JSON list of C-alpha atoms in Angstrom, two decimals:
[
{"chain": "A", "resi": 1, "resn": "MET", "atom": "CA", "xyz": [0.04, -0.01, -0.03]},
{"chain": "A", "resi": 2, "resn": "THR", "atom": "CA", "xyz": [1.32, 3.44, -0.94]},
{"chain": "A", "resi": 3, "resn": "VAL", "atom": "CA", "xyz": [1.72, 5.93, 1.89]},
{"chain": "A", "resi": 4, "resn": "PRO", "atom": "CA", "xyz": [-0.15, 9.15, 1.05]},
{"chain": "A", "resi": 5, "resn": "THR", "atom": "CA", "xyz": [2.29, 12.04, 0.89]},
{"chain": "A", "resi": 6, "resn": "PHE", "atom": "CA", "xyz": [1.55, 15.77, 1.21]},
{"chain": "A", "resi": 7, "resn": "GLY", "atom": "CA", "xyz": [3.52, 18.94, 0.75]},
{"chain": "A", "resi": 8, "resn": "GLN", "atom": "CA", "xyz": [6.40, 19.61, -1.63]},
{"chain": "A", "resi": 9, "resn": "ARG", "atom": "CA", "xyz": [9.73, 17.85, -1.25]},
{"chain": "A", "resi": 10, "resn": "ILE", "atom": "CA", "xyz": [12.40, 20.20, -2.49]},
{"chain": "A", "resi": 11, "resn": "GLU", "atom": "CA", "xyz": [15.31, 18.59, -4.22]},
{"chain": "A", "resi": 12, "resn": "ASN", "atom": "CA", "xyz": [18.75, 19.00, -2.56]},
{"chain": "A", "resi": 13, "resn": "GLN", "atom": "CA", "xyz": [17.10, 20.38, 0.58]},
{"chain": "A", "resi": 14, "resn": "LYS", "atom": "CA", "xyz": [18.07, 18.79, 3.89]},
{"chain": "A", "resi": 15, "resn": "TYR", "atom": "CA", "xyz": [15.03, 17.61, 5.87]},
{"chain": "A", "resi": 16, "resn": "GLN", "atom": "CA", "xyz": [14.83, 16.78, 9.60]},
{"chain": "A", "resi": 17, "resn": "ALA", "atom": "CA", "xyz": [12.70, 13.78, 10.35]},
{"chain": "A", "resi": 18, "resn": "ARG", "atom": "CA", "xyz": [9.88, 14.38, 12.86]},
{"chain": "A", "resi": 19, "resn": "TYR", "atom": "CA", "xyz": [7.87, 11.21, 13.60]},
{"chain": "A", "resi": 20, "resn": "ALA", "atom": "CA", "xyz": [4.49, 11.93, 15.13]},
{"chain": "A", "resi": 21, "resn": "ALA", "atom": "CA", "xyz": [1.28, 10.24, 16.28]},
{"chain": "A", "resi": 22, "resn": "TYR", "atom": "CA", "xyz": [-2.21, 11.81, 16.17]},
{"chain": "A", "resi": 23, "resn": "VAL", "atom": "CA", "xyz": [-5.83, 10.88, 16.88]},
{"chain": "A", "resi": 24, "resn": "VAL", "atom": "CA", "xyz": [-9.25, 11.52, 15.54]},
{"chain": "A", "resi": 25, "resn": "LEU", "atom": "CA", "xyz": [-11.28, 12.03, 18.72]},
{"chain": "A", "resi": 26, "resn": "GLU", "atom": "CA", "xyz": [-15.06, 12.29, 18.47]},
{"chain": "A", "resi": 27, "resn": "ASN", "atom": "CA", "xyz": [-17.55, 13.53, 21.11]},
{"chain": "A", "resi": 28, "resn": "GLU", "atom": "CA", "xyz": [-21.14, 12.40, 21.61]},
{"chain": "A", "resi": 29, "resn": "HIS", "atom": "CA", "xyz": [-22.36, 15.07, 19.21]},
{"chain": "A", "resi": 30, "resn": "GLY", "atom": "CA", "xyz": [-20.32, 13.74, 16.26]},
{"chain": "A", "resi": 31, "resn": "GLU", "atom": "CA", "xyz": [-17.79, 16.54, 16.46]},
{"chain": "A", "resi": 32, "resn": "ILE", "atom": "CA", "xyz": [-14.03, 16.10, 16.42]},
{"chain": "A", "resi": 33, "resn": "ALA", "atom": "CA", "xyz": [-11.37, 17.68, 18.60]},
{"chain": "A", "resi": 34, "resn": "LEU", "atom": "CA", "xyz": [-8.92, 20.11, 17.09]},
{"chain": "A", "resi": 35, "resn": "VAL", "atom": "CA", "xyz": [-6.00, 21.77, 18.78]},
{"chain": "A", "resi": 36, "resn": "GLN", "atom": "CA", "xyz": [-5.08, 25.34, 17.83]},
{"chain": "A", "resi": 37, "resn": "ALA", "atom": "CA", "xyz": [-1.40, 26.19, 18.19]},
{"chain": "A", "resi": 38, "resn": "PRO", "atom": "CA", "xyz": [-0.27, 29.58, 19.44]},
{"chain": "A", "resi": 39, "resn": "ASN", "atom": "CA", "xyz": [0.31, 30.63, 15.79]},
{"chain": "A", "resi": 40, "resn": "GLY", "atom": "CA", "xyz": [-3.36, 30.05, 14.94]},
{"chain": "A", "resi": 41, "resn": "ALA", "atom": "CA", "xyz": [-2.92, 26.83, 12.93]},
{"chain": "A", "resi": 42, "resn": "TYR", "atom": "CA", "xyz": [-5.20, 23.89, 13.61]},
{"chain": "A", "resi": 43, "resn": "PHE", "atom": "CA", "xyz": [-4.04, 20.27, 14.03]},
{"chain": "A", "resi": 44, "resn": "LEU", "atom": "CA", "xyz": [-5.44, 16.96, 15.20]},
{"chain": "A", "resi": 45, "resn": "PRO", "atom": "CA", "xyz": [-4.54, 16.20, 18.84]},
{"chain": "A", "resi": 46, "resn": "GLY", "atom": "CA", "xyz": [-1.13, 14.53, 19.11]},
{"chain": "A", "resi": 47, "resn": "GLY", "atom": "CA", "xyz": [2.41, 15.33, 18.28]},
{"chain": "A", "resi": 48, "resn": "GLU", "atom": "CA", "xyz": [6.01, 14.33, 18.10]},
{"chain": "A", "resi": 49, "resn": "ILE", "atom": "CA", "xyz": [7.16, 10.90, 19.24]},
{"chain": "A", "resi": 50, "resn": "GLU", "atom": "CA", "xyz": [9.95, 11.73, 21.71]},
{"chain": "A", "resi": 51, "resn": "GLY", "atom": "CA", "xyz": [13.05, 9.63, 22.35]},
{"chain": "A", "resi": 52, "resn": "THR", "atom": "CA", "xyz": [12.20, 5.93, 22.69]},
{"chain": "A", "resi": 53, "resn": "GLU", "atom": "CA", "xyz": [8.43, 6.45, 23.09]},
{"chain": "A", "resi": 54, "resn": "THR", "atom": "CA", "xyz": [6.04, 4.17, 21.26]},
{"chain": "A", "resi": 55, "resn": "LYS", "atom": "CA", "xyz": [3.33, 5.76, 19.14]},
{"chain": "A", "resi": 56, "resn": "GLU", "atom": "CA", "xyz": [0.84, 4.89, 21.87]},
{"chain": "A", "resi": 57, "resn": "ALA", "atom": "CA", "xyz": [2.92, 6.44, 24.62]},
{"chain": "A", "resi": 58, "resn": "ALA", "atom": "CA", "xyz": [3.36, 9.63, 22.64]},
{"chain": "A", "resi": 59, "resn": "ILE", "atom": "CA", "xyz": [-0.42, 9.83, 22.17]},
{"chain": "A", "resi": 60, "resn": "GLU", "atom": "CA", "xyz": [-0.99, 9.22, 25.92]},
{"chain": "A", "resi": 61, "resn": "ARG", "atom": "CA", "xyz": [1.44, 12.02, 26.79]},
{"chain": "A", "resi": 62, "resn": "GLU", "atom": "CA", "xyz": [0.17, 14.44, 24.15]},
{"chain": "A", "resi": 63, "resn": "MET", "atom": "CA", "xyz": [-3.49, 13.96, 25.21]},
{"chain": "A", "resi": 64, "resn": "MET", "atom": "CA", "xyz": [-2.63, 15.05, 28.75]},
{"chain": "A", "resi": 65, "resn": "GLU", "atom": "CA", "xyz": [-0.50, 17.97, 27.52]},
{"chain": "A", "resi": 66, "resn": "GLU", "atom": "CA", "xyz": [-3.04, 19.27, 24.98]},
{"chain": "A", "resi": 67, "resn": "LEU", "atom": "CA", "xyz": [-6.46, 18.24, 26.31]},
{"chain": "A", "resi": 68, "resn": "GLY", "atom": "CA", "xyz": [-6.11, 16.80, 29.86]},
{"chain": "A", "resi": 69, "resn": "PHE", "atom": "CA", "xyz": [-7.68, 13.57, 28.51]},
{"chain": "A", "resi": 70, "resn": "THR", "atom": "CA", "xyz": [-6.99, 9.90, 28.88]},
{"chain": "A", "resi": 71, "resn": "VAL", "atom": "CA", "xyz": [-8.00, 8.00, 25.75]},
{"chain": "A", "resi": 72, "resn": "THR", "atom": "CA", "xyz": [-8.59, 4.45, 24.55]},
{"chain": "A", "resi": 73, "resn": "LEU", "atom": "CA", "xyz": [-7.23, 3.89, 21.02]},
{"chain": "A", "resi": 74, "resn": "GLY", "atom": "CA", "xyz": [-9.29, 2.03, 18.41]},
{"chain": "A", "resi": 75, "resn": "LYS", "atom": "CA", "xyz": [-8.44, 1.41, 14.82]},
{"chain": "A", "resi": 76, "resn": "TYR", "atom": "CA", "xyz": [-5.14, 2.42, 13.27]},
{"chain": "A", "resi": 77, "resn": "LEU", "atom": "CA", "xyz": [-6.16, 4.70, 10.39]},
{"chain": "A", "resi": 78, "resn": "GLY", "atom": "CA", "xyz": [-2.78, 4.62, 8.74]},
{"chain": "A", "resi": 79, "resn": "GLN", "atom": "CA", "xyz": [0.34, 6.55, 7.97]},
{"chain": "A", "resi": 80, "resn": "ALA", "atom": "CA", "xyz": [0.52, 9.74, 5.94]},
{"chain": "A", "resi": 81, "resn": "ASP", "atom": "CA", "xyz": [3.73, 11.69, 5.27]},
{"chain": "A", "resi": 82, "resn": "GLU", "atom": "CA", "xyz": [4.19, 15.45, 5.04]},
{"chain": "A", "resi": 83, "resn": "TYR", "atom": "CA", "xyz": [7.00, 17.71, 3.84]},
{"chain": "A", "resi": 84, "resn": "PHE", "atom": "CA", "xyz": [6.94, 21.25, 5.16]},
{"chain": "A", "resi": 85, "resn": "PHE", "atom": "CA", "xyz": [8.98, 24.21, 6.13]},
{"chain": "A", "resi": 86, "resn": "SER", "atom": "CA", "xyz": [8.59, 25.59, 9.71]},
{"chain": "A", "resi": 87, "resn": "ARG", "atom": "CA", "xyz": [9.16, 29.36, 9.72]},
{"chain": "A", "resi": 88, "resn": "HIS", "atom": "CA", "xyz": [9.04, 29.25, 13.52]},
{"chain": "A", "resi": 89, "resn": "ARG", "atom": "CA", "xyz": [11.93, 26.72, 13.64]},
{"chain": "A", "resi": 90, "resn": "ASP", "atom": "CA", "xyz": [13.51, 27.79, 10.32]},
{"chain": "A", "resi": 91, "resn": "THR", "atom": "CA", "xyz": [13.73, 24.08, 9.42]},
{"chain": "A", "resi": 92, "resn": "TYR", "atom": "CA", "xyz": [12.48, 21.79, 6.65]},
{"chain": "A", "resi": 93, "resn": "PHE", "atom": "CA", "xyz": [10.70, 18.76, 8.12]},
{"chain": "A", "resi": 94, "resn": "TYR", "atom": "CA", "xyz": [9.88, 15.28, 6.81]},
{"chain": "A", "resi": 95, "resn": "ASN", "atom": "CA", "xyz": [6.92, 14.38, 8.99]},
{"chain": "A", "resi": 96, "resn": "PRO", "atom": "CA", "xyz": [5.61, 10.75, 8.94]},
{"chain": "A", "resi": 97, "resn": "GLY", "atom": "CA", "xyz": [2.36, 10.86, 10.87]},
{"chain": "A", "resi": 98, "resn": "TYR", "atom": "CA", "xyz": [0.65, 7.78, 12.39]},
{"chain": "A", "resi": 99, "resn": "PHE", "atom": "CA", "xyz": [-3.11, 8.26, 12.87]},
{"chain": "A", "resi": 100, "resn": "TYR", "atom": "CA", "xyz": [-5.50, 6.47, 15.20]},
{"chain": "A", "resi": 101, "resn": "GLN", "atom": "CA", "xyz": [-9.20, 6.55, 16.02]},
{"chain": "A", "resi": 102, "resn": "VAL", "atom": "CA", "xyz": [-10.16, 7.03, 19.66]},
{"chain": "A", "resi": 103, "resn": "THR", "atom": "CA", "xyz": [-12.94, 4.81, 20.95]},
{"chain": "A", "resi": 104, "resn": "SER", "atom": "CA", "xyz": [-13.41, 6.45, 24.35]},
{"chain": "A", "resi": 105, "resn": "TRP", "atom": "CA", "xyz": [-11.95, 9.35, 26.27]},
{"chain": "A", "resi": 106, "resn": "GLN", "atom": "CA", "xyz": [-12.23, 11.02, 29.66]},
{"chain": "A", "resi": 107, "resn": "LYS", "atom": "CA", "xyz": [-11.24, 14.52, 30.80]},
{"chain": "A", "resi": 108, "resn": "VAL", "atom": "CA", "xyz": [-9.13, 14.01, 33.91]},
{"chain": "A", "resi": 109, "resn": "SER", "atom": "CA", "xyz": [-7.40, 17.35, 34.32]},
{"chain": "A", "resi": 110, "resn": "ALA", "atom": "CA", "xyz": [-6.66, 20.69, 32.78]},
{"chain": "A", "resi": 111, "resn": "PRO", "atom": "CA", "xyz": [-4.17, 20.45, 29.89]},
{"chain": "A", "resi": 112, "resn": "THR", "atom": "CA", "xyz": [-0.64, 20.26, 31.30]},
{"chain": "A", "resi": 113, "resn": "GLU", "atom": "CA", "xyz": [0.87, 22.39, 28.50]},
{"chain": "A", "resi": 114, "resn": "ALA", "atom": "CA", "xyz": [-0.03, 26.07, 28.15]},
{"chain": "A", "resi": 115, "resn": "GLY", "atom": "CA", "xyz": [-0.54, 27.90, 24.88]},
{"chain": "A", "resi": 116, "resn": "ASN", "atom": "CA", "xyz": [-2.75, 25.61, 22.83]},
{"chain": "A", "resi": 117, "resn": "ARG", "atom": "CA", "xyz": [-6.51, 25.91, 22.62]},
{"chain": "A", "resi": 118, "resn": "SER", "atom": "CA", "xyz": [-8.91, 23.10, 21.83]},
{"chain": "A", "resi": 119, "resn": "SER", "atom": "CA", "xyz": [-12.26, 23.08, 20.11]},
{"chain": "A", "resi": 120, "resn": "TRP", "atom": "CA", "xyz": [-14.93, 20.70, 18.87]},
{"chain": "A", "resi": 121, "resn": "VAL", "atom": "CA", "xyz": [-16.03, 21.03, 15.26]},
{"chain": "A", "resi": 122, "resn": "THR", "atom": "CA", "xyz": [-17.92, 18.97, 12.71]},
{"chain": "A", "resi": 123, "resn": "PRO", "atom": "CA", "xyz": [-15.60, 16.71, 10.66]},
{"chain": "A", "resi": 124, "resn": "GLN", "atom": "CA", "xyz": [-16.25, 18.81, 7.53]},
{"chain": "A", "resi": 125, "resn": "ILE", "atom": "CA", "xyz": [-15.23, 22.01, 9.31]},
{"chain": "A", "resi": 126, "resn": "GLY", "atom": "CA", "xyz": [-12.25, 20.17, 10.70]},
{"chain": "A", "resi": 127, "resn": "ILE", "atom": "CA", "xyz": [-11.13, 19.20, 7.26]},
{"chain": "A", "resi": 128, "resn": "GLU", "atom": "CA", "xyz": [-11.36, 22.81, 6.18]},
{"chain": "A", "resi": 129, "resn": "LYS", "atom": "CA", "xyz": [-9.52, 24.22, 9.20]},
{"chain": "A", "resi": 130, "resn": "LEU", "atom": "CA", "xyz": [-6.72, 21.62, 9.47]},
{"chain": "A", "resi": 131, "resn": "LYS", "atom": "CA", "xyz": [-3.40, 23.03, 8.32]},
{"chain": "A", "resi": 132, "resn": "ARG", "atom": "CA", "xyz": [-1.70, 19.81, 7.19]},
{"chain": "A", "resi": 133, "resn": "GLY", "atom": "CA", "xyz": [-2.87, 17.68, 4.29]},
{"chain": "A", "resi": 134, "resn": "SER", "atom": "CA", "xyz": [-1.96, 14.51, 6.23]},
{"chain": "A", "resi": 135, "resn": "HIS", "atom": "CA", "xyz": [-4.37, 15.57, 9.01]},
{"chain": "A", "resi": 136, "resn": "GLN", "atom": "CA", "xyz": [-7.15, 16.28, 6.50]},
{"chain": "A", "resi": 137, "resn": "TRP", "atom": "CA", "xyz": [-6.43, 12.86, 4.96]},
{"chain": "A", "resi": 138, "resn": "ALA", "atom": "CA", "xyz": [-6.80, 11.17, 8.40]},
{"chain": "A", "resi": 139, "resn": "VAL", "atom": "CA", "xyz": [-10.23, 12.70, 9.03]},
{"chain": "A", "resi": 140, "resn": "LYS", "atom": "CA", "xyz": [-11.43, 11.64, 5.57]},
{"chain": "A", "resi": 141, "resn": "GLU", "atom": "CA", "xyz": [-10.05, 8.13, 6.19]},
{"chain": "A", "resi": 142, "resn": "TRP", "atom": "CA", "xyz": [-11.79, 8.04, 9.57]},
{"chain": "A", "resi": 143, "resn": "LEU", "atom": "CA", "xyz": [-15.10, 9.12, 7.94]},
{"chain": "A", "resi": 144, "resn": "LYS", "atom": "CA", "xyz": [-14.73, 6.35, 5.31]},
{"chain": "A", "resi": 145, "resn": "GLN", "atom": "CA", "xyz": [-14.04, 3.66, 7.89]},
{"chain": "A", "resi": 146, "resn": "THR", "atom": "CA", "xyz": [-16.85, 4.90, 10.17]},
{"chain": "A", "resi": 147, "resn": "ALA", "atom": "CA", "xyz": [-19.30, 4.74, 7.30]},
{"chain": "A", "resi": 148, "resn": "ALA", "atom": "CA", "xyz": [-18.11, 1.25, 6.42]},
{"chain": "A", "resi": 149, "resn": "ASP", "atom": "CA", "xyz": [-18.69, 0.13, 10.03]},
{"chain": "A", "resi": 150, "resn": "ASP", "atom": "CA", "xyz": [-22.30, 1.38, 10.10]}
]
């Protein structure tokens, strides 16, 4: 199976690998969670896999940092890769993203990381707001798999 790839890879440009894990998290109203970074950009909850963390451990940590949630992971939606330039870090990134569905969640505390804001939106609005093509792909993939399960 071909891994979907988003963004433009510039020839002869050095890229820093940034492996990350994200979730599609739905509430009882059929809305999905988005996290808004301090720069205003929207992303799915999740983030960089640090050190020797597993994808699952990174998600567990990121959910507490960004949302104050514990989550139960469901289906693995797949991998999607992204090439992008971060003006904030002045770095070109190669970003393989690993995306999961959440089957249940519980708010257990305030987010442990300051600076991000979270919101609930319909999947369609989420697709429109999400900055990265790989995150848009993951929501579309989740919608396809959810429809197939019904």
